[in-house]
Coordinates of C-alpha atoms in Angstrom, one line a residue:
Chain A
M17 CA 15.3 -30.9 24.8
R18 CA 14.3 -29.7 21.3
L19 CA 11.7 -27.1 20.7
I20 CA 9.5 -29.5 18.8
D21 CA 8.9 -31.3 22.1
I22 CA 7.1 -28.3 23.7
A23 CA 6.2 -26.0 20.8
H24 CA 4.6 -25.8 17.4
A25 CA 5.2 -23.2 14.8
K26 CA 4.0 -21.4 11.7
S27 CA 6.0 -19.5 9.2
G28 CA 5.4 -17.4 6.1
D29 CA 7.0 -14.6 4.0
K30 CA 6.8 -10.9 3.6
G31 CA 9.2 -9.9 0.8
D32 CA 12.6 -11.2 1.6
S33 CA 11.7 -11.6 5.3
V34 CA 10.2 -14.6 7.0
N35 CA 8.2 -14.6 10.2
I36 CA 8.0 -17.6 12.5
G37 CA 5.3 -17.9 15.1
L38 CA 6.4 -20.2 17.9
I39 CA 3.6 -21.4 20.1
A40 CA 3.8 -23.3 23.5
R41 CA 1.9 -26.6 23.2
D42 CA 1.1 -26.2 26.9
R43 CA 0.7 -22.7 28.3
S44 CA 3.0 -23.6 31.2
H45 CA 5.9 -23.8 28.8
Y46 CA 5.6 -20.2 27.6
A47 CA 8.0 -18.8 30.3
L48 CA 10.6 -21.3 29.2
L49 CA 10.3 -20.3 25.6
E50 CA 10.5 -16.6 26.6
R51 CA 13.6 -17.3 28.6
E52 CA 15.5 -19.6 26.2
V53 CA 14.4 -18.6 22.7
T54 CA 15.9 -15.2 22.4
A55 CA 16.4 -13.2 19.2
D56 CA 20.1 -13.9 19.5
R57 CA 19.6 -17.7 19.8
V58 CA 17.4 -17.7 16.8
A59 CA 19.9 -15.6 14.8
E60 CA 22.6 -18.1 15.7
H61 CA 20.4 -21.1 14.8
F62 CA 19.7 -19.6 11.3
A63 CA 23.3 -18.3 10.8
G64 CA 24.1 -18.5 7.1
I65 CA 20.4 -18.8 6.2
C66 CA 19.1 -15.5 7.7
L67 CA 21.5 -12.9 6.6
G68 CA 19.8 -9.9 8.3
E69 CA 18.5 -8.9 11.7
V70 CA 16.2 -11.1 13.8
R71 CA 13.5 -9.3 15.9
R72 CA 11.4 -11.0 18.6
Y73 CA 7.9 -10.0 19.7
E74 CA 6.1 -11.5 22.7
L75 CA 2.4 -12.6 22.7
P76 CA 1.9 -13.9 26.2
N77 CA -1.9 -13.8 25.7
L78 CA -1.4 -16.6 23.1
G79 CA 1.5 -18.3 24.7
A80 CA 3.5 -17.4 21.7
L81 CA 6.6 -15.6 20.3
N82 CA 6.9 -14.1 16.9
F83 CA 10.2 -13.8 15.1
V84 CA 10.9 -11.7 12.1
L85 CA 14.0 -12.8 10.2
E86 CA 15.2 -10.3 7.6
S87 CA 17.0 -11.2 4.3
A88 CA 16.2 -14.8 4.8
L89 CA 14.6 -15.9 1.4
G90 CA 17.3 -15.3 -1.2
G91 CA 15.6 -12.2 -2.5
G92 CA 12.1 -13.3 -1.7
G93 CA 8.9 -13.4 -3.6
T94 CA 8.9 -14.5 -7.2
A95 CA 12.6 -14.0 -7.7
S96 CA 13.7 -16.4 -5.0
L97 CA 15.4 -19.6 -6.3
R98 CA 14.9 -21.4 -3.1
V99 CA 12.9 -24.6 -3.1
D100 CA 11.1 -23.1 0.0
A101 CA 10.8 -19.7 -1.7
Q102 CA 8.2 -18.5 0.9
G103 CA 9.8 -19.8 4.0
K104 CA 6.8 -22.1 4.8
A105 CA 9.1 -24.7 6.3
M106 CA 11.3 -22.4 8.4
G107 CA 9.0 -22.8 11.4
E108 CA 9.8 -26.5 11.3
A109 CA 13.5 -25.7 11.1
L110 CA 13.2 -23.5 14.2
L111 CA 11.7 -26.5 16.0
L112 CA 15.0 -28.4 15.6
M113 CA 16.6 -26.0 18.0
E114 CA 18.0 -27.5 21.3
I115 CA 17.2 -25.6 24.5
D116 CA 18.0 -26.1 28.2
A117 CA 14.9 -27.1 30.1
Chain B
M28 CA -30.8 -6.4 26.2
R29 CA -31.2 -4.7 22.9
R30 CA -32.0 -6.8 19.9
D31 CA -28.8 -5.6 18.3
E32 CA -26.7 -7.1 21.0
L33 CA -28.1 -10.5 20.3
K34 CA -27.7 -10.3 16.6
T35 CA -25.1 -12.7 15.2
V36 CA -23.6 -12.3 11.7
R37 CA -21.8 -15.3 10.1
V38 CA -19.1 -14.6 7.6
A39 CA -17.5 -17.6 5.8
N40 CA -14.3 -17.7 3.8
G41 CA -14.5 -19.9 0.7
Q42 CA -11.3 -19.1 -1.1
A43 CA -7.9 -18.1 0.2
F44 CA -6.0 -17.7 -3.0
W45 CA -6.5 -18.0 -6.8
G46 CA -6.4 -21.8 -7.3
D47 CA -7.8 -22.7 -3.9
S48 CA -10.4 -25.5 -3.8
P49 CA -13.4 -24.8 -6.2
S50 CA -15.7 -26.8 -4.0
A51 CA -14.9 -24.9 -0.8
P52 CA -17.2 -21.9 -1.5
V53 CA -20.0 -24.3 -2.6
A54 CA -19.6 -26.2 0.7
Q55 CA -19.7 -23.0 2.7
V56 CA -23.0 -22.0 1.0
R57 CA -24.6 -25.5 1.2
G58 CA -23.2 -26.7 4.5
G59 CA -25.3 -24.5 6.9
D60 CA -26.4 -21.0 7.6
I61 CA -24.2 -18.0 6.7
E62 CA -24.9 -14.4 5.9
Y63 CA -21.7 -13.6 4.0
L64 CA -19.3 -15.5 1.8
T65 CA -15.9 -13.9 1.3
L66 CA -13.4 -14.9 -1.5
D67 CA -9.8 -13.9 -2.0
Y68 CA -8.4 -14.3 -5.5
L69 CA -5.5 -11.9 -5.6
A70 CA -1.8 -12.7 -4.8
E71 CA 0.8 -10.0 -4.9
I72 CA 1.6 -10.3 -8.5
T73 CA -1.7 -11.5 -9.9
M74 CA -2.6 -7.9 -10.9
S75 CA 0.2 -7.8 -13.4
V76 CA -1.0 -11.0 -15.0
L77 CA -4.6 -9.7 -15.2
R78 CA -3.3 -6.4 -16.6
K79 CA -1.7 -8.2 -19.5
Q80 CA -4.9 -10.1 -20.2
Y81 CA -6.8 -6.8 -20.1
E82 CA -4.4 -5.2 -22.6
R83 CA -5.1 -8.0 -25.0
D84 CA -8.8 -8.0 -24.4
A85 CA -10.7 -5.1 -22.8
T86 CA -13.4 -7.5 -21.4
A87 CA -10.8 -9.5 -19.5
G88 CA -8.6 -8.7 -16.5
Y89 CA -10.5 -10.2 -13.6
A90 CA -10.7 -13.6 -11.9
K91 CA -12.8 -15.6 -14.4
D92 CA -13.0 -18.6 -11.9
F93 CA -15.2 -16.4 -9.8
V94 CA -17.8 -16.1 -12.5
G95 CA -17.8 -19.9 -13.0
L96 CA -18.3 -20.3 -9.2
M97 CA -21.1 -17.7 -9.2
S98 CA -22.9 -19.4 -12.0
E99 CA -23.1 -22.4 -9.7
I100 CA -24.2 -20.6 -6.5
M101 CA -25.8 -17.3 -7.4
R102 CA -29.4 -18.4 -7.3
E103 CA -29.0 -20.0 -3.9
C104 CA -27.1 -17.0 -2.5
I105 CA -29.8 -14.6 -3.7
E106 CA -32.7 -16.8 -2.5
R107 CA -31.1 -17.2 0.9
N108 CA -29.8 -13.7 1.1
I109 CA -26.2 -14.7 1.4
K110 CA -24.0 -11.8 0.3
V111 CA -20.8 -12.4 -1.5
V112 CA -17.7 -10.2 -1.1
A113 CA -14.8 -11.0 -3.4
N114 CA -11.7 -9.2 -4.6
A115 CA -12.2 -11.0 -8.0
G116 CA -12.4 -7.7 -9.9
G117 CA -8.7 -7.6 -10.4
I118 CA -7.8 -4.9 -12.9
N119 CA -11.3 -4.7 -14.4
P120 CA -14.1 -5.0 -11.8
E121 CA -16.7 -3.5 -14.1
A122 CA -16.2 -6.3 -16.7
C123 CA -16.5 -8.8 -13.8
A124 CA -19.8 -7.2 -12.8
R125 CA -21.0 -7.4 -16.4
A126 CA -20.1 -11.1 -16.6
L127 CA -22.2 -11.7 -13.4
L128 CA -25.2 -9.8 -14.8
E129 CA -25.0 -12.0 -17.9
V130 CA -25.0 -15.1 -15.7
A131 CA -28.1 -13.8 -13.9
E132 CA -29.8 -13.1 -17.2
E133 CA -29.0 -16.5 -18.7
Q134 CA -30.3 -18.3 -15.6
G135 CA -33.3 -16.0 -15.1
I136 CA -32.1 -14.9 -11.7
R137 CA -33.8 -11.7 -10.4
G138 CA -32.5 -9.3 -7.8
L139 CA -28.8 -9.3 -8.5
R140 CA -27.2 -6.0 -7.4
V141 CA -23.5 -5.9 -7.9
G142 CA -21.5 -3.3 -5.9
V143 CA -18.4 -2.4 -7.9
I144 CA -15.5 -0.9 -6.1
T145 CA -12.9 1.0 -8.1
G146 CA -10.1 3.5 -7.3
D147 CA -7.4 1.1 -6.2
D148 CA -5.7 1.2 -9.7
I149 CA -3.2 4.0 -9.5
M150 CA -1.3 3.2 -12.7
G151 CA -2.4 6.5 -14.2
Q152 CA -1.5 8.5 -11.1
L153 CA 2.2 7.5 -10.8
D154 CA 3.6 10.6 -12.4
D155 CA 1.3 12.9 -10.4
L156 CA 2.3 11.2 -7.2
L157 CA 6.0 11.5 -8.1
G158 CA 5.5 15.2 -9.1
G159 CA 3.7 15.7 -5.8
G160 CA 6.8 14.6 -3.9
V161 CA 5.8 11.0 -3.1
S162 CA 9.0 8.9 -3.5
L163 CA 7.4 5.5 -4.1
Q164 CA 10.6 4.0 -2.9
N165 CA 10.5 0.3 -2.0
M166 CA 9.2 0.2 1.5
E167 CA 11.0 -3.1 2.2
T168 CA 14.4 -2.5 0.7
G169 CA 14.6 1.4 0.5
E170 CA 15.5 1.2 -3.2
Q171 CA 14.7 4.3 -5.3
F172 CA 11.7 4.1 -7.7
D173 CA 13.5 5.4 -10.8
T174 CA 15.3 2.0 -11.1
V175 CA 11.9 0.4 -12.0
R176 CA 9.7 3.3 -13.1
D177 CA 9.8 2.4 -16.8
R178 CA 9.0 -1.3 -16.2
I179 CA 6.0 -1.0 -13.9
A180 CA 3.3 -3.3 -15.2
S181 CA 0.6 -2.7 -12.5
A182 CA 0.1 -0.5 -9.5
N183 CA -2.7 -0.9 -7.0
A184 CA -3.4 0.6 -3.6
Y185 CA -4.8 -1.7 -0.9
L186 CA -8.2 -0.4 -0.1
G187 CA -9.8 -1.0 3.2
A188 CA -13.3 -2.1 4.5
E189 CA -15.0 1.3 4.2
P190 CA -16.0 1.1 0.5
I191 CA -17.3 -2.5 1.0
A192 CA -19.5 -1.4 3.9
R193 CA -20.7 1.5 1.6
A194 CA -21.6 -0.9 -1.2
L195 CA -23.6 -3.1 1.1
A196 CA -25.4 -0.1 2.5
E197 CA -26.3 0.8 -1.0
G198 CA -28.0 -2.6 -1.4
A199 CA -25.3 -4.7 -3.1
N200 CA -25.7 -8.4 -2.7
V201 CA -22.5 -9.1 -4.5
V202 CA -19.5 -6.8 -3.9
I203 CA -16.6 -6.9 -6.3
T204 CA -13.4 -5.2 -5.5
G205 CA -10.0 -4.9 -7.1
R206 CA -7.0 -4.8 -4.7
C207 CA -8.2 -4.5 -1.1
T208 CA -6.9 -5.9 2.1
D209 CA -7.9 -9.5 2.8
P210 CA -9.2 -8.7 6.3
G211 CA -11.3 -5.9 4.8
L212 CA -13.4 -8.4 3.0
V213 CA -14.7 -9.5 6.5
L214 CA -14.5 -6.2 8.3
G215 CA -16.7 -4.4 5.6
P216 CA -19.7 -6.7 6.2
L217 CA -19.4 -6.3 10.0
M218 CA -19.2 -2.5 9.8
H219 CA -22.3 -2.5 7.7
E220 CA -24.3 -5.0 9.8
F221 CA -23.4 -3.5 13.2
G222 CA -23.1 0.1 12.2
W223 CA -19.5 0.3 13.5
Q224 CA -18.1 3.7 12.9
W225 CA -14.7 4.6 11.3
D226 CA -13.3 5.5 14.7
D227 CA -14.6 2.6 16.7
W228 CA -11.0 1.4 16.9
D229 CA -11.5 -1.6 19.2
L230 CA -14.4 -2.9 17.1
L231 CA -12.5 -2.3 13.8
S232 CA -9.6 -4.2 15.4
A233 CA -11.9 -7.1 16.3
G234 CA -13.3 -7.2 12.7
T235 CA -9.8 -7.0 11.2
I236 CA -8.5 -9.8 13.4
A237 CA -11.5 -11.9 12.5
G238 CA -10.7 -11.2 8.8
H239 CA -7.0 -12.2 9.3
I240 CA -8.1 -15.5 11.0
I241 CA -10.2 -16.6 8.1
E242 CA -8.4 -15.0 5.1
C243 CA -6.2 -18.0 4.6
G244 CA -9.1 -20.4 4.4
A245 CA -8.6 -23.9 5.9
Q246 CA -5.3 -22.8 7.5
A247 CA -7.5 -21.7 10.5
S248 CA -9.4 -24.9 10.6
G249 CA -6.8 -27.7 10.4
G250 CA -5.1 -27.3 7.0
N251 CA -1.3 -26.8 7.1
F252 CA -1.5 -27.3 10.9
Q253 CA 2.0 -27.9 12.3
G254 CA 0.9 -28.6 15.9
G255 CA -0.7 -32.0 15.4
W256 CA -1.3 -32.6 11.7
E257 CA -1.0 -36.3 12.2
K258 CA -4.2 -36.4 14.3
M259 CA -6.2 -33.9 12.3
P260 CA -9.4 -35.6 11.2
D261 CA -10.7 -36.0 7.6
L262 CA -8.6 -33.3 5.8
A263 CA -10.1 -34.5 2.6
H264 CA -13.3 -32.8 3.6
V265 CA -11.8 -30.0 5.6
G266 CA -14.3 -27.3 6.6
Y267 CA -13.4 -23.8 5.8
P268 CA -13.6 -21.3 8.7
I269 CA -16.6 -19.2 9.6
I270 CA -16.8 -16.1 11.9
E271 CA -19.9 -15.6 14.1
A272 CA -19.7 -12.0 15.1
R273 CA -21.5 -9.9 17.7
A274 CA -22.0 -6.2 17.8
N275 CA -19.6 -5.9 20.8
G276 CA -16.7 -7.2 18.7
T277 CA -16.6 -10.6 20.4
F278 CA -16.6 -13.4 17.8
I279 CA -16.5 -17.1 17.5
V280 CA -14.4 -19.0 14.9
T281 CA -16.1 -22.1 13.8
K282 CA -16.9 -24.3 10.7
H283 CA -19.9 -26.2 9.4
S284 CA -20.7 -29.4 11.3
G285 CA -19.9 -32.6 9.6
T286 CA -16.8 -31.2 7.9
G287 CA -13.2 -32.3 8.4
G288 CA -10.4 -30.5 10.1
A289 CA -10.8 -28.8 13.5
V290 CA -11.1 -25.3 15.0
T291 CA -9.1 -25.1 18.2
T292 CA -7.1 -22.5 20.1
A293 CA -4.0 -24.1 18.5
T294 CA -5.2 -23.9 14.9
V295 CA -6.5 -20.3 15.4
T296 CA -3.2 -19.3 17.1
E297 CA -1.1 -20.6 14.2
Q298 CA -3.2 -18.6 11.7
L299 CA -3.0 -15.5 13.9
L300 CA 0.8 -15.6 13.7
Y301 CA 0.8 -16.3 10.0
E302 CA 2.6 -13.5 7.9
I303 CA 2.6 -10.9 10.6
G304 CA 5.3 -8.5 11.9
D305 CA 4.9 -6.5 15.1
P306 CA 1.8 -8.1 16.7
T307 CA 1.0 -4.9 18.6
A308 CA 0.6 -2.9 15.4
Y309 CA -1.0 -4.9 12.6
L310 CA -1.5 -2.2 10.0
S311 CA -4.5 -1.8 7.8
P312 CA -6.2 1.2 6.1
D313 CA -9.0 0.9 8.7
V314 CA -7.2 0.5 12.0
T315 CA -4.0 -0.5 13.8
A316 CA -4.9 -3.8 15.4
D317 CA -3.2 -5.2 18.6
F318 CA -3.0 -9.0 18.5
T319 CA -1.6 -9.0 22.0
S320 CA -4.9 -7.7 23.4
I321 CA -7.1 -10.7 22.5
R322 CA -8.1 -13.8 24.5
L323 CA -8.9 -17.1 23.0
R324 CA -11.2 -19.6 24.6
E325 CA -12.6 -22.9 23.4
V326 CA -16.4 -22.7 24.1
G327 CA -17.5 -25.9 22.3
E328 CA -16.4 -28.4 19.7
D329 CA -14.9 -26.5 16.8
R330 CA -15.8 -23.2 18.5
V331 CA -13.1 -20.7 19.6
E332 CA -14.2 -17.4 21.1
V333 CA -12.0 -14.4 20.5
S334 CA -12.6 -11.4 22.7
G335 CA -10.9 -8.3 24.1
A336 CA -9.6 -6.9 20.8
Q337 CA -8.1 -3.4 21.1
G338 CA -7.1 -1.1 18.3
S339 CA -6.0 2.4 17.5
S340 CA -6.1 4.8 14.6
P341 CA -4.5 3.7 11.3
T342 CA -1.6 5.5 9.7
D343 CA -2.1 8.2 7.0
S344 CA -0.6 6.0 4.3
L345 CA -1.9 3.3 2.1
K346 CA 0.3 0.4 0.9
V347 CA 0.6 0.1 -2.8
S348 CA 1.6 -3.1 -4.6
M349 CA 3.3 -2.8 -7.9
A350 CA 4.7 -5.4 -10.3
Y351 CA 7.4 -5.2 -12.9
P352 CA 9.3 -7.6 -15.1
D353 CA 12.7 -8.4 -13.7
G354 CA 14.6 -10.9 -15.9
F355 CA 14.0 -14.6 -16.5
R356 CA 14.5 -17.8 -14.5
G357 CA 14.7 -21.5 -15.1
S358 CA 15.4 -24.7 -13.2
G359 CA 16.8 -28.1 -14.3
M360 CA 16.1 -31.2 -12.3
I361 CA 17.6 -34.7 -12.6
T362 CA 17.2 -37.6 -10.2
W363 CA 20.2 -39.8 -9.2
A364 CA 19.8 -43.1 -7.5
W365 CA 21.5 -45.0 -4.7
P366 CA 24.3 -45.8 -4.0
D367 CA 26.2 -42.6 -3.5
A368 CA 23.3 -40.5 -4.9
I369 CA 24.6 -37.4 -3.2
A370 CA 28.2 -37.7 -4.5
K371 CA 26.8 -38.3 -8.1
A372 CA 24.6 -35.3 -7.9
E373 CA 27.5 -33.2 -6.6
L374 CA 29.7 -34.4 -9.4
A375 CA 27.1 -33.6 -12.0
D376 CA 26.7 -30.1 -10.5
S377 CA 30.4 -29.5 -10.7
I378 CA 30.5 -30.6 -14.3
L379 CA 27.7 -28.2 -15.0
R380 CA 29.3 -25.3 -13.2
T381 CA 32.6 -25.8 -15.1
R382 CA 30.8 -25.8 -18.4
L383 CA 28.7 -22.7 -17.5
D384 CA 31.9 -20.9 -16.5
E385 CA 33.6 -21.8 -19.7
L386 CA 30.5 -20.5 -21.7
G387 CA 30.9 -17.2 -19.8
L388 CA 27.2 -16.9 -19.1
S389 CA 26.3 -14.2 -16.6
F390 CA 23.6 -15.0 -14.0
R391 CA 22.2 -12.7 -11.3
Q392 CA 21.9 -15.8 -9.2
I393 CA 22.6 -19.5 -9.6
R394 CA 21.7 -22.0 -6.9
T395 CA 22.1 -25.7 -6.5
D396 CA 19.9 -27.8 -4.3
L397 CA 19.8 -31.5 -3.6
V398 CA 16.0 -32.1 -3.3
G399 CA 15.2 -35.0 -1.0
Y400 CA 18.3 -34.3 1.0
N401 CA 18.9 -30.7 2.2
S402 CA 17.1 -28.3 -0.2
V403 CA 14.7 -27.0 2.4
H404 CA 16.6 -26.9 5.7
G405 CA 20.1 -26.4 4.4
R406 CA 22.8 -26.8 7.0
L407 CA 20.1 -27.4 9.7
T408 CA 19.2 -30.7 8.0
P409 CA 19.7 -33.7 10.3
P410 CA 22.5 -35.9 8.8
A411 CA 21.4 -38.7 6.4
S412 CA 23.8 -41.5 5.7
D413 CA 23.2 -42.6 2.1
P414 CA 19.8 -41.5 0.8
S415 CA 18.1 -43.8 -1.7
E416 CA 17.8 -41.0 -4.2
V417 CA 18.3 -37.3 -4.6
V418 CA 17.2 -34.8 -7.2
L419 CA 19.8 -32.3 -8.4
R420 CA 18.1 -29.0 -9.0
V421 CA 20.0 -26.1 -10.5
S422 CA 18.2 -22.8 -10.8
V423 CA 19.3 -19.6 -12.5
W424 CA 18.0 -16.1 -12.7
A425 CA 19.3 -14.0 -15.6
D426 CA 18.7 -10.7 -17.3
D427 CA 17.5 -12.2 -20.6
D428 CA 15.8 -15.4 -21.7
R429 CA 18.6 -16.3 -24.1
T430 CA 21.0 -16.9 -21.2
V431 CA 18.4 -19.1 -19.5
R432 CA 17.9 -21.1 -22.7
R433 CA 21.7 -21.6 -23.0
F434 CA 21.8 -22.8 -19.4
A435 CA 18.9 -25.1 -20.1
A436 CA 20.8 -26.7 -23.0
E437 CA 23.5 -27.9 -20.5
I438 CA 21.1 -29.9 -18.3
A439 CA 20.3 -32.9 -20.5
P440 CA 24.0 -33.6 -21.3
L441 CA 24.6 -34.2 -17.6
V442 CA 23.2 -37.7 -18.1
M443 CA 26.6 -38.5 -19.6
G444 CA 28.2 -37.7 -16.3
P445 CA 27.8 -39.9 -13.3
P446 CA 25.7 -43.1 -13.6
G447 CA 22.3 -43.7 -12.0
F448 CA 20.3 -40.9 -13.5
T449 CA 16.6 -41.3 -14.3
G450 CA 16.1 -38.7 -16.9
L451 CA 14.9 -35.1 -16.6
L452 CA 12.3 -34.8 -13.8
A453 CA 10.3 -32.0 -15.4
G454 CA 10.6 -33.6 -18.9
G455 CA 11.7 -31.8 -22.1
R456 CA 13.7 -28.7 -22.5
I457 CA 13.4 -26.1 -19.7
Q458 CA 11.5 -23.0 -20.8
P459 CA 12.6 -19.7 -19.3
S460 CA 9.9 -18.0 -17.3
R461 CA 9.6 -14.3 -16.9
V462 CA 10.1 -13.1 -13.3
M463 CA 7.4 -10.6 -12.3
A464 CA 8.9 -8.8 -9.3
Y465 CA 6.9 -7.0 -6.6
W466 CA 7.5 -3.4 -5.5
P467 CA 5.7 -2.4 -2.3
A468 CA 5.5 1.3 -1.5
L469 CA 3.5 3.8 0.6
I470 CA 1.3 6.7 -0.7
P471 CA -0.7 9.2 1.2
K472 CA -4.3 8.0 1.9
S473 CA -5.6 11.3 0.5
A474 CA -4.4 10.3 -3.0
V475 CA -6.9 7.5 -3.3
H476 CA -10.6 7.9 -3.7
P477 CA -12.5 4.6 -3.7
Q478 CA -15.7 4.7 -5.8
V479 CA -18.8 2.5 -5.3
T480 CA -21.1 1.9 -8.2
I481 CA -24.2 -0.4 -8.2
R482 CA -24.8 -2.4 -11.3
E483 CA -28.0 -4.2 -11.9
R484 CA -30.1 -5.5 -14.9
A485 CA -31.4 -2.5 -16.8

C-alpha cells in the first residue's frame, strides 16, 4: 500500500532543511508507520532530492513521526531556485512511498 | 475551587505572516469574545526590508498594514478590553507606537496605552559581540561570520514572552515588539494573566505549544490541511484559531462559531508538526518544550483540548536572525503546448544552455524545471504520457545583476526554437531581483536587554 492510504503529512522548511510530519489517519496504524517508515527508507525515497542526513523522531502521543531532511532545498530560504523553495509539498511526496502492510 | 482556576483567557491569532488576510483579525474581534488578539508580521528577511525603509525615512521601518488594521478595530478593542500583541514594530517599534497614538487622536479614542518592546536590534552590538569572543558563525551551516560581516543589513535577536508579560503588567493594551518568537506572542499574555513564573517550566511549555498551534493562523483550523482538504467546509470563510487557556496549562484550541474550516485533532496535529525539529526539545528563549508530552482530545465540535505539557529550562543562548545581500536572481518562463510539449520544452532548454555556455556567463546556480510536469516532485513524479502543456522555467542565481540581465535577454528568442509556444508567462523582460539571504546565529542571552516603554497621549 502507499502511505497516502493510511497517513497524512505536513512539511515546511528551516534553512536548507525540510521537516515532514507523518501522521496516522487512524491511531491503529501508528505501529505500522513506526516499523516501516524508517529514516533509511525515507532517505532512499528522497535520494537525489535530499542530499544530507535524514533523522526520525517519534511522537506516539500524536500517532506521528517527524522527519528532518538536511540539504534538501537547493540552498534554502530566499536563495533556493526550486519551485517549491520551502518544501511545502514534500510531505505529499513522502505519501507516495510504498510500504508492506 | 479558587476563582483563578476557573478563569479562562482567550487568545486569538489574526495574522500569520505579512500579507495574510486583512479581514481575519477583524473577524477575530467581531466574531465572538476574546481577550487577546495576536498578530505576526515578520518573516525571516522582513527586517532587512524594513531597515532599508528606515534608512530612507526615519519614521518608517515597521509594518504599516498593522496601523491600517488598528484604525479599523482600535475603538472596539479598547471598549471591549481586547488587548493586541503584535510584532509589527519591525526595526522601528517607537515609530509604530507614534502612528497608533495618532490614529487614536484622529478618531478621538481615549485610553490607548502602547507597550513598546525594544532591545532585539543588535546591529550596533555586532563588533562588541565579536570582540567578546562570540563567533556569530552560521548555526545551520557552520560557516564563519567574516564571510558576510561587511554585508549584514539587519541583525535581530528573537526575544521571548517575558517583556510582553511585563508590558501588559505595566498596563499596556497594545503591545508592539520587534523581532520576537511567534509563540511568545501568546505565552506573554498567559504569563501575565495567570501569574506564571519564569521557572514554571510545564506551564511555560503549555503556553509555548499553544502559541505554536495558532502562530500560523488558519493552518490550525483547516487551511492547508493535507489530511482531508477535499471535505473541509467553507474555506472561503475559514475561522482563525483561538486558544482558551486555563491557569493549570490545559487549553482548548477552537474558533468562532459560524466560521468555515474545522478544528480537529488532525488539523491541530498537522500544525504541531509544522516547522519543528526534535519534538522533545522545541527551543525558545522562555522554555524547552516537549511536544511528546501532550495529549489531544476532541471535547466538542471545533474544540480540541491539549493537556499534559511538560517543559524544562531554556538554553543560555538566544537565536539571532541576520540578513545580507547575496547576489541576484531571475526566472524565465515560457509555455509550450501539446503535442510533445515536454520534448519542445527540453529542446528550448538545450538551445538556451548552449547559448549561455557560449556567452561564458557564470552562475552560482542554474536550474531548469518543467512546471506542470515534474517541477515539484522531481523524479518522484508519477509518469505522465503526453501532458497538454508544460511551462519551461529556467532560473539563475548570479553574483551581479548584469549577468542576470544578459541571461534574461536570451529567454524571448527561444520562441524561435520549437513551435507551440504561447509567449512569456510573466510578460516583458525579466528583472533581476536581489537575493537577501538569511544568517542565523546564537548569542549569549546575557548580551540582550529587552526594554519596555509605555507610550500614551501626553
